[in-house]
Amino acid sequence: MSLTLADVERWNSGDVREVSTALDATSTSMDGVKEGLRDLPILGTWSGQAADAANDSLDKLGAYLSSHVAARQEASKIISKSADEIDGLKSFLQNVQEMARGKFDINLETGTVTPLTDDVNQDDLDYITTTLKQLLASAEMIDRELAHGLNLLDGTDEPGNPPTVPINQNDERSRNQIEAFKRVYGREPVTANDWRMAAGLDPHSYNPKNHGKPARIVAGRFTPQPGKGVVRSNWFIPAAEVQNLPKDLQDLADLRLLPKNFGDNRGPSATIDPEHSRVSLFVDYENGIVAVRQNPTTTVDGARGGADTAPPQVHVVEAPDGRMTIDYNTWDAYEFSGAVALDMTVHGRITLDPLDNGTVNLGGNTMIYPSMETYQYREGIPPEVLQWTPANSGSDLGPATSLIREHWIGDASLPPVRPGIPDWRWQLENAIPFAPDPFTQHTTKLTDPSEGLIPKVSEGR
């Protein structure tokens, strides 16, 4: 029988921890008995066949105790970890319930989300519904982990053999997110931030306007900064549609002289689905993962396949003090190549600085278009706004008029991280006209995690 949200609400982590504590005590006691077997006084003077038989029996008893001590120790760790995960899951459920208060009714027995008013925000409804499904998937996994811990005690499972992943085969999106997360993390998502990263790393498109075209994702590894949670930046087009220009001779031949692309048609939102932005940056400080996701560009008239995705170009460097500078360059897949060559793209260079109080400072230069929002997500704390800069234009001409100007955002005094090259070389390469950017030449380029290798971010200063 599947778990329900009501079951999650009824879970008592204190009772689970008591089991873990009891197992710790019994394993310590059994370990003491095992160690004491070899200290029996009679073993030093006893010899002969009876003594040999006794020694053999003691060896078998010692091996028996060793295996049971190992099983109890592993079970204790698994059950204790599950108790912590239960706390996090219940806190997550409370946050979702608080978000829904006054707007949606959540049936904890069925998981059904019902709007309380006619003026419903579809993005909020989709987010809450999807999040609750993910929460239940996490609950099922915790339940399996608890069962695995108990199975270790009776020998059904062996130490070192983890439980299989419980996947709802009827929920394709959750299944895809779990697989995308495993590809990067080597394990299944459990916490709210795990699922946030899983959603960002899943390249599949679920919005019909994307014509099934996948997102392009690049990722890298950096030194974790525990306690900082996940930081997410989104770049999005506020208009429903925006004006484009012909990409090439094919557009001219097809008389697509003023083609249009779909925008994101929204304002700022900390709970928006990853598909509802042009580009998103995810920085998982708990696990040391940085990823950038670029969603498909979609044509209003459905021409040229209806959707296509350009590859994001992202270079990252970190400093010993925890600062990380990210250089990004992304563009419309249907943009004229000459405009891309002239850097009429969504590009910038931002620096994140994790602080001792758990928050993260942000600063850097970006384009004045599109809109940019940045949030921090920490366990048990509502999302915090780190930065919000609306696009300079909300009209459909925004991209055509605004991708040639940059501005500073956040803390302009925040020093960026330089590549780990000598000062003289940095100054020289910056002084050479028309030379490649020394920052991108001497920092780590993020790569597609589906290709296997996820690079370690280089250290700068």
Short mmCIF file of C-alpha atoms in Angstrom, two decimals:
data_model
loop_
_atom_site.label_atom_id
_atom_site.label_comp_id
_atom_site.label_asym_id
_atom_site.label_seq_id
_atom_site.Cartn_x
_atom_site.Cartn_y
_atom_site.Cartn_z
CA MET A 1 0.00 0.00 0.00
CA SER A 2 1.43 3.38 -1.03
CA LEU A 3 2.20 6.06 1.51
CA THR A 4 0.05 9.18 1.70
CA LEU A 5 0.79 12.73 2.79
CA ALA A 6 -1.24 11.97 5.91
CA ASP A 7 1.20 9.15 6.69
CA VAL A 8 4.11 11.57 6.33
CA GLU A 9 2.42 14.04 8.68
CA ARG A 10 1.95 11.26 11.26
CA TRP A 11 5.56 10.05 11.13
CA ASN A 12 7.40 10.48 14.45
CA SER A 13 11.14 10.88 14.05
CA GLY A 14 11.62 10.61 17.82
CA ASP A 15 10.34 7.04 17.84
CA VAL A 16 12.65 6.19 14.94
CA ARG A 17 15.65 7.67 16.77
CA GLU A 18 14.87 5.55 19.83
CA VAL A 19 15.28 2.43 17.68
CA SER A 20 18.63 3.71 16.43
CA THR A 21 19.81 4.45 19.98
CA ALA A 22 18.77 0.98 21.18
CA LEU A 23 20.64 -0.66 18.29
CA ASP A 24 23.76 1.33 19.14
CA ALA A 25 23.57 0.10 22.72
CA THR A 26 23.10 -3.57 21.77
CA SER A 27 25.88 -3.48 19.17
CA THR A 28 28.25 -1.99 21.75
CA SER A 29 27.27 -4.70 24.24
CA MET A 30 27.70 -7.49 21.68
CA ASP A 31 31.05 -6.07 20.60
CA GLY A 32 32.17 -6.15 24.23
CA VAL A 33 31.15 -9.80 24.56
CA LYS A 34 33.04 -10.66 21.35
CA GLU A 35 36.21 -8.93 22.56
CA GLY A 36 35.92 -10.65 25.94
CA LEU A 37 35.84 -14.16 24.47
CA ARG A 38 39.58 -14.15 23.89
CA ASP A 39 40.27 -12.91 27.41
CA LEU A 40 38.72 -15.91 29.19
CA PRO A 41 41.34 -17.09 31.76
CA ILE A 42 40.84 -20.78 30.97
CA LEU A 43 42.04 -20.36 27.38
CA GLY A 44 45.58 -19.75 28.51
CA THR A 45 45.96 -23.14 30.25
CA TRP A 46 43.50 -25.43 28.47
CA SER A 47 44.84 -27.80 25.78
CA GLY A 48 43.83 -31.01 23.99
CA GLN A 49 40.91 -32.01 21.78
CA ALA A 50 38.31 -30.43 24.05
CA ALA A 51 40.27 -27.18 24.04
CA ASP A 52 40.50 -27.26 20.25
CA ALA A 53 36.75 -27.82 20.00
CA ALA A 54 36.14 -24.97 22.44
CA ASN A 55 38.40 -22.65 20.44
CA ASP A 56 36.57 -23.58 17.25
CA SER A 57 33.22 -22.86 18.89
CA LEU A 58 34.49 -19.53 20.19
CA ASP A 59 35.73 -18.62 16.71
CA LYS A 60 32.30 -19.35 15.27
CA LEU A 61 30.61 -17.39 18.07
CA GLY A 62 33.01 -14.50 17.48
CA ALA A 63 32.24 -14.50 13.75
CA TYR A 64 28.51 -14.65 14.52
CA LEU A 65 28.80 -11.71 16.91
CA SER A 66 30.95 -9.74 14.41
CA SER A 67 28.39 -10.09 11.64
CA HIS A 68 25.54 -9.12 13.96
CA VAL A 69 27.47 -6.17 15.37
CA ALA A 70 28.15 -4.95 11.81
CA ALA A 71 24.48 -5.39 10.87
CA ARG A 72 23.29 -3.50 13.96
CA GLN A 73 25.79 -0.70 13.46
CA GLU A 74 24.78 -0.22 9.83
CA ALA A 75 21.08 -0.49 10.70
CA SER A 76 21.53 2.14 13.41
CA LYS A 77 23.15 4.56 10.97
CA ILE A 78 20.45 3.99 8.33
CA ILE A 79 17.62 4.42 10.81
CA SER A 80 19.20 7.52 12.38
CA LYS A 81 19.65 9.06 8.91
CA SER A 82 16.03 8.22 8.10
CA ALA A 83 14.92 10.06 11.25
CA ASP A 84 16.74 13.18 10.05
CA GLU A 85 15.18 12.81 6.61
CA ILE A 86 11.73 12.48 8.18
CA ASP A 87 12.28 15.79 9.98
CA GLY A 88 13.30 17.44 6.72
CA LEU A 89 10.38 15.94 4.82
CA LYS A 90 7.82 17.04 7.41
CA SER A 91 9.31 20.54 7.44
CA PHE A 92 9.09 20.58 3.65
CA LEU A 93 5.43 19.50 3.78
CA GLN A 94 4.67 22.27 6.27
CA ASN A 95 6.29 24.84 3.96
CA VAL A 96 4.17 23.65 1.02
CA GLN A 97 1.03 23.76 3.17
CA GLU A 98 1.89 27.30 4.22
CA MET A 99 2.42 28.28 0.59
CA ALA A 100 -0.99 26.84 -0.30
CA ARG A 101 -2.81 28.45 2.63
CA GLY A 102 -5.77 30.52 1.46
CA LYS A 103 -5.24 29.57 -2.19
CA PHE A 104 -5.40 25.78 -2.42
CA ASP A 105 -6.82 22.89 -0.40
CA ILE A 106 -4.49 19.90 -0.05
CA ASN A 107 -6.17 16.56 0.64
CA LEU A 108 -3.53 14.69 2.64
CA GLU A 109 -5.16 11.31 2.05
CA THR A 110 -5.35 11.56 -1.76
CA GLY A 111 -2.74 14.23 -2.53
CA THR A 112 -5.32 16.18 -4.54
CA VAL A 113 -4.77 19.96 -4.77
CA THR A 114 -7.95 22.01 -5.25
CA PRO A 115 -7.98 25.79 -5.93
CA LEU A 116 -10.04 27.77 -3.42
CA THR A 117 -10.70 30.66 -5.82
CA ASP A 118 -11.44 31.09 -9.51
CA ASP A 119 -8.42 33.38 -9.91
CA VAL A 120 -5.87 30.58 -9.74
CA ASN A 121 -2.18 30.93 -10.60
CA GLN A 122 -1.50 27.92 -12.82
CA ASP A 123 2.25 28.03 -12.11
CA ASP A 124 1.60 27.83 -8.35
CA LEU A 125 -0.85 24.97 -8.85
CA ASP A 126 1.61 23.05 -11.03
CA TYR A 127 4.45 23.66 -8.58
CA ILE A 128 2.50 22.48 -5.53
CA THR A 129 1.10 19.42 -7.31
CA THR A 130 4.51 18.37 -8.66
CA THR A 131 6.25 19.10 -5.36
CA LEU A 132 3.82 16.92 -3.42
CA LYS A 133 4.42 14.06 -5.85
CA GLN A 134 8.15 14.44 -5.34
CA LEU A 135 7.66 14.58 -1.58
CA LEU A 136 5.78 11.28 -1.68
CA ALA A 137 8.53 9.73 -3.83
CA SER A 138 11.01 10.77 -1.14
CA ALA A 139 8.77 9.34 1.57
CA GLU A 140 8.61 6.02 -0.26
CA MET A 141 12.40 5.93 -0.43
CA ILE A 142 12.75 6.71 3.29
CA ASP A 143 10.26 3.94 4.00
CA ARG A 144 12.37 1.54 1.95
CA GLU A 145 15.51 2.64 3.80
CA LEU A 146 13.81 1.96 7.13
CA ALA A 147 12.73 -1.46 5.89
CA HIS A 148 16.29 -2.13 4.77
CA GLY A 149 17.55 -1.19 8.23
CA LEU A 150 15.16 -3.65 9.87
CA ASN A 151 15.93 -6.35 7.30
CA LEU A 152 19.60 -6.13 8.28
CA LEU A 153 18.65 -7.32 11.76
CA ASP A 154 17.09 -10.61 10.69
CA GLY A 155 19.54 -11.35 7.89
CA THR A 156 17.12 -10.67 5.04
CA ASP A 157 19.52 -7.98 3.80
CA GLU A 158 23.29 -7.99 4.17
CA PRO A 159 25.47 -5.08 5.34
CA GLY A 160 26.73 -3.00 2.42
CA ASN A 161 23.79 -3.93 0.17
CA PRO A 162 21.52 -0.84 -0.14
CA PRO A 163 17.82 -1.05 -0.98
CA THR A 164 16.66 -0.58 -4.55
CA VAL A 165 15.24 2.78 -5.59
CA PRO A 166 11.46 3.02 -5.26
CA ILE A 167 10.26 4.68 -8.45
CA ASN A 168 6.63 5.39 -9.28
CA GLN A 169 6.52 3.84 -12.75
CA ASN A 170 3.35 5.81 -13.50
CA ASP A 171 5.07 9.17 -12.95
CA GLU A 172 7.42 9.66 -15.87
CA ARG A 173 8.63 13.05 -14.72
CA SER A 174 9.67 11.87 -11.25
CA ARG A 175 11.39 8.87 -12.80
CA ASN A 176 13.32 11.08 -15.22
CA GLN A 177 14.33 13.45 -12.45
CA ILE A 178 15.61 10.60 -10.30
CA GLU A 179 17.73 9.27 -13.15
CA ALA A 180 19.11 12.73 -13.98
CA PHE A 181 20.00 13.29 -10.34
CA LYS A 182 21.68 9.88 -10.02
CA ARG A 183 23.81 10.63 -13.07
CA VAL A 184 25.38 13.58 -11.25
CA TYR A 185 25.16 12.63 -7.57
CA GLY A 186 25.41 8.85 -7.70
CA ARG A 187 22.38 8.49 -5.43
CA GLU A 188 18.65 9.23 -5.32
CA PRO A 189 17.14 12.61 -4.33
CA VAL A 190 15.75 12.81 -0.81
CA THR A 191 15.61 16.40 0.47
CA ALA A 192 13.65 19.30 -0.97
CA ASN A 193 16.84 20.75 -2.42
CA ASP A 194 17.76 17.36 -3.87
CA TRP A 195 14.49 17.40 -5.78
CA ARG A 196 15.04 21.03 -6.78
CA MET A 197 18.35 20.01 -8.33
CA ALA A 198 16.78 16.89 -9.86
CA ALA A 199 14.18 19.04 -11.63
CA GLY A 200 16.87 21.36 -12.94
CA LEU A 201 19.08 18.51 -14.16
CA ASP A 202 16.27 16.69 -15.98
CA PRO A 203 16.62 17.72 -19.65
CA HIS A 204 13.20 16.42 -20.73
CA SER A 205 10.58 18.92 -21.88
CA TYR A 206 7.05 18.51 -20.53
CA ASN A 207 5.55 21.79 -21.78
CA PRO A 208 3.82 21.12 -25.14
CA LYS A 209 5.13 24.37 -26.63
CA ASN A 210 8.66 22.90 -26.57
CA HIS A 211 7.71 20.16 -29.06
CA GLY A 212 9.61 17.60 -26.99
CA LYS A 213 12.96 19.33 -27.60
CA PRO A 214 15.20 18.79 -24.55
CA ALA A 215 16.98 21.43 -22.54
CA ARG A 216 20.79 21.67 -22.72
CA ILE A 217 22.53 21.27 -19.36
CA VAL A 218 26.15 21.68 -18.29
CA ALA A 219 27.57 21.00 -14.84
CA GLY A 220 30.71 20.95 -12.71
CA ARG A 221 31.88 20.12 -9.20
CA PHE A 222 33.25 22.56 -6.64
CA THR A 223 34.20 22.53 -2.96
CA PRO A 224 30.97 22.16 -0.89
CA GLN A 225 29.93 24.87 1.58
CA PRO A 226 27.57 23.07 4.02
CA GLY A 227 24.70 25.08 5.44
CA LYS A 228 24.26 27.35 2.42
CA GLY A 229 21.61 25.22 0.68
CA VAL A 230 20.93 25.85 -3.01
CA VAL A 231 21.16 29.16 -4.87
CA ARG A 232 19.20 29.46 -8.11
CA SER A 233 19.23 32.28 -10.67
CA ASN A 234 16.71 32.48 -13.52
CA TRP A 235 16.89 34.62 -16.64
CA PHE A 236 13.41 34.94 -18.17
CA ILE A 237 11.51 36.90 -20.81
CA PRO A 238 8.58 38.72 -19.15
CA ALA A 239 6.56 39.04 -22.39
CA ALA A 240 4.38 36.32 -23.89
CA GLU A 241 6.00 36.71 -27.32
CA VAL A 242 9.06 38.56 -28.62
CA GLN A 243 10.17 39.74 -32.03
CA ASN A 244 13.04 37.99 -33.77
CA LEU A 245 14.91 38.52 -37.04
CA PRO A 246 15.58 36.00 -39.82
CA LYS A 247 18.24 33.51 -38.79
CA ASP A 248 19.55 32.73 -42.27
CA LEU A 249 18.71 32.41 -45.95
CA GLN A 250 16.17 29.69 -45.22
CA ASP A 251 14.05 32.14 -43.23
CA LEU A 252 14.31 34.67 -46.05
CA ALA A 253 13.30 32.05 -48.61
CA ASP A 254 10.32 31.11 -46.44
CA LEU A 255 9.42 34.82 -46.10
CA ARG A 256 9.87 34.62 -42.32
CA LEU A 257 10.99 38.25 -42.23
CA LEU A 258 9.77 39.05 -38.72
CA PRO A 259 9.40 35.70 -36.94
CA LYS A 260 8.34 35.59 -33.31
CA ASN A 261 9.44 33.42 -30.40
CA PHE A 262 7.53 32.57 -27.26
CA GLY A 263 8.59 34.30 -24.04
CA ASP A 264 8.01 33.12 -20.48
CA ASN A 265 5.09 35.51 -19.85
CA ARG A 266 5.67 35.87 -16.11
CA GLY A 267 7.04 37.91 -13.24
CA PRO A 268 9.40 36.91 -10.43
CA SER A 269 8.72 33.59 -8.70
CA ALA A 270 10.77 31.48 -6.28
CA THR A 271 8.66 28.41 -7.06
CA ILE A 272 8.62 28.52 -10.85
CA ASP A 273 9.09 25.31 -12.81
CA PRO A 274 12.55 25.01 -14.44
CA GLU A 275 10.92 25.02 -17.90
CA HIS A 276 9.54 28.54 -17.38
CA SER A 277 12.81 30.45 -17.80
CA ARG A 278 15.20 30.87 -20.69
CA VAL A 279 18.25 29.98 -18.61
CA SER A 280 18.72 28.85 -15.00
CA LEU A 281 21.80 28.56 -12.79
CA PHE A 282 21.78 26.07 -9.91
CA VAL A 283 24.49 26.10 -7.21
CA ASP A 284 24.17 23.27 -4.68
CA TYR A 285 26.43 24.33 -1.82
CA GLU A 286 25.63 21.24 0.25
CA ASN A 287 27.03 18.83 -2.34
CA GLY A 288 29.31 21.02 -4.45
CA ILE A 289 27.42 20.94 -7.77
CA VAL A 290 27.04 23.90 -10.14
CA ALA A 291 24.78 23.51 -13.18
CA VAL A 292 23.34 25.72 -15.90
CA ARG A 293 20.21 24.78 -17.82
CA GLN A 294 19.17 26.37 -21.11
CA ASN A 295 15.63 25.69 -22.25
CA PRO A 296 14.51 25.41 -25.89
CA THR A 297 13.70 28.48 -27.95
CA THR A 298 10.21 28.01 -29.40
CA THR A 299 8.78 29.64 -32.51
CA VAL A 300 5.25 31.02 -32.41
CA ASP A 301 4.47 29.84 -35.96
CA GLY A 302 5.88 26.36 -35.33
CA ALA A 303 8.36 26.68 -38.20
CA ARG A 304 11.84 25.13 -38.24
CA GLY A 305 10.80 22.26 -36.02
CA GLY A 306 9.00 24.51 -33.58
CA ALA A 307 11.82 24.46 -31.03
CA ASP A 308 15.58 24.20 -30.74
CA THR A 309 18.17 24.63 -28.01
CA ALA A 310 21.54 26.36 -28.18
CA PRO A 311 24.38 25.06 -25.97
CA PRO A 312 25.17 27.28 -22.96
CA GLN A 313 28.82 28.32 -22.66
CA VAL A 314 29.76 28.49 -18.98
CA HIS A 315 33.16 28.89 -17.32
CA VAL A 316 33.67 28.75 -13.55
CA VAL A 317 36.51 29.30 -11.06
CA GLU A 318 36.47 29.14 -7.25
CA ALA A 319 38.68 30.76 -4.61
CA PRO A 320 40.00 29.18 -1.39
CA ASP A 321 37.70 31.51 0.62
CA GLY A 322 34.59 30.02 -1.03
CA ARG A 323 33.88 32.73 -3.61
CA MET A 324 32.93 31.45 -7.05
CA THR A 325 32.83 33.44 -10.28
CA ILE A 326 30.64 32.22 -13.14
CA ASP A 327 30.94 33.48 -16.71
CA TYR A 328 27.96 32.56 -18.91
CA ASN A 329 27.05 33.15 -22.55
CA THR A 330 23.72 31.92 -23.92
CA TRP A 331 21.66 32.77 -26.98
CA ASP A 332 18.46 32.13 -28.88
CA ALA A 333 18.79 28.99 -31.02
CA TYR A 334 17.14 30.88 -33.91
CA GLU A 335 19.31 33.98 -33.59
CA PHE A 336 21.28 35.28 -36.58
CA SER A 337 24.84 33.96 -36.27
CA GLY A 338 26.29 37.42 -36.92
CA ALA A 339 24.49 38.77 -33.87
CA VAL A 340 25.87 35.91 -31.77
CA ALA A 341 29.39 36.70 -33.02
CA LEU A 342 28.89 40.32 -31.94
CA ASP A 343 27.90 39.16 -28.42
CA MET A 344 24.28 40.25 -28.76
CA THR A 345 23.51 37.42 -26.36
CA VAL A 346 22.43 36.85 -22.77
CA HIS A 347 25.82 36.89 -21.11
CA GLY A 348 27.52 38.12 -17.97
CA ARG A 349 29.91 37.33 -15.17
CA ILE A 350 28.67 37.02 -11.59
CA THR A 351 30.36 36.15 -8.30
CA LEU A 352 28.78 34.30 -5.38
CA ASP A 353 30.25 34.71 -1.90
CA PRO A 354 28.95 32.38 0.86
CA LEU A 355 28.89 34.17 4.23
CA ASP A 356 29.37 32.86 7.76
CA ASN A 357 25.71 33.53 8.65
CA GLY A 358 24.54 31.03 6.01
CA THR A 359 23.47 33.53 3.36
CA VAL A 360 25.20 34.15 0.04
CA ASN A 361 26.28 37.53 -1.35
CA LEU A 362 26.05 38.13 -5.09
CA GLY A 363 27.42 40.71 -7.50
CA GLY A 364 28.56 41.13 -11.08
CA ASN A 365 27.64 42.41 -14.51
CA THR A 366 24.78 41.13 -16.67
CA MET A 367 22.74 42.28 -19.64
CA ILE A 368 19.88 44.70 -19.04
CA TYR A 369 17.63 42.11 -20.69
CA PRO A 370 15.98 39.73 -19.85
CA SER A 371 14.77 39.76 -16.23
CA MET A 372 17.01 38.08 -13.67
CA GLU A 373 16.02 36.68 -10.27
CA THR A 374 18.11 34.85 -7.66
CA TYR A 375 16.89 32.90 -4.63
CA GLN A 376 18.46 30.89 -1.84
CA TYR A 377 16.79 27.72 -0.56
CA ARG A 378 17.80 26.35 2.84
CA GLU A 379 16.21 23.49 4.75
CA GLY A 380 13.36 24.67 6.97
CA ILE A 381 13.62 28.31 5.79
CA PRO A 382 11.34 29.96 3.20
CA PRO A 383 13.09 30.93 -0.06
CA GLU A 384 15.12 34.14 0.31
CA VAL A 385 15.44 36.72 -2.46
CA LEU A 386 19.12 37.42 -3.10
CA GLN A 387 18.60 39.55 -6.20
CA TRP A 388 15.81 40.74 -8.47
CA THR A 389 16.43 42.87 -11.57
CA PRO A 390 13.52 43.29 -14.00
CA ALA A 391 14.23 43.57 -17.70
CA ASN A 392 14.54 47.13 -18.95
CA SER A 393 11.70 46.42 -21.38
CA GLY A 394 8.58 44.31 -21.14
CA SER A 395 7.66 44.75 -24.80
CA ASP A 396 8.10 42.26 -27.61
CA LEU A 397 11.04 44.34 -28.88
CA GLY A 398 13.07 43.79 -25.71
CA PRO A 399 15.62 41.33 -27.15
CA ALA A 400 16.11 43.38 -30.32
CA THR A 401 16.84 46.62 -28.44
CA SER A 402 18.53 45.55 -25.22
CA LEU A 403 21.14 42.84 -25.83
CA ILE A 404 23.91 45.38 -26.42
CA ARG A 405 23.97 46.95 -22.95
CA GLU A 406 25.24 45.64 -19.63
CA HIS A 407 24.81 46.80 -16.04
CA TRP A 408 25.94 45.88 -12.53
CA ILE A 409 23.74 43.87 -10.22
CA GLY A 410 23.98 43.12 -6.51
CA ASP A 411 27.13 44.04 -4.62
CA ALA A 412 29.37 45.88 -7.09
CA SER A 413 32.24 45.83 -4.56
CA LEU A 414 32.40 42.03 -4.47
CA PRO A 415 35.77 41.02 -5.96
CA PRO A 416 35.54 38.39 -8.70
CA VAL A 417 37.75 35.32 -8.59
CA ARG A 418 40.65 35.48 -11.02
CA PRO A 419 42.05 32.44 -12.80
CA GLY A 420 45.06 30.85 -11.13
CA ILE A 421 47.65 32.44 -13.42
CA PRO A 422 50.37 35.01 -12.57
CA ASP A 423 49.35 38.67 -12.44
CA TRP A 424 51.69 39.61 -15.29
CA ARG A 425 50.09 37.04 -17.57
CA TRP A 426 46.58 38.14 -16.62
CA GLN A 427 47.44 41.78 -17.37
CA LEU A 428 49.21 40.91 -20.61
CA GLU A 429 46.44 38.74 -22.03
CA ASN A 430 43.83 41.36 -21.16
CA ALA A 431 45.88 44.01 -22.98
CA ILE A 432 46.16 42.13 -26.30
CA PRO A 433 43.51 43.45 -28.74
CA PHE A 434 41.04 40.93 -30.16
CA ALA A 435 42.63 38.07 -28.17
CA PRO A 436 40.41 35.44 -26.52
CA ASP A 437 39.09 36.33 -23.07
CA PRO A 438 41.75 35.18 -20.57
CA PHE A 439 39.05 34.36 -18.03
CA THR A 440 37.41 31.75 -20.24
CA GLN A 441 40.81 30.51 -21.41
CA HIS A 442 42.04 29.71 -17.89
CA THR A 443 38.92 28.58 -16.03
CA THR A 444 36.84 25.40 -16.08
CA LYS A 445 34.26 24.98 -18.82
CA LEU A 446 31.18 23.13 -17.60
CA THR A 447 30.15 20.08 -19.62
CA ASP A 448 27.05 18.00 -20.31
CA PRO A 449 26.67 15.49 -17.43
CA SER A 450 25.04 12.97 -19.77
CA GLU A 451 28.41 12.59 -21.49
CA GLY A 452 29.89 11.07 -18.35
CA LEU A 453 32.64 13.37 -17.11
CA ILE A 454 31.73 16.25 -14.79
CA PRO A 455 34.76 18.53 -14.40
CA LYS A 456 36.14 19.81 -11.09
CA VAL A 457 36.10 23.60 -10.99
CA SER A 458 39.62 25.03 -11.02
CA GLU A 459 41.00 27.10 -8.15
CA GLY A 460 41.77 30.75 -8.70
CA ARG A 461 42.38 33.67 -6.39
#
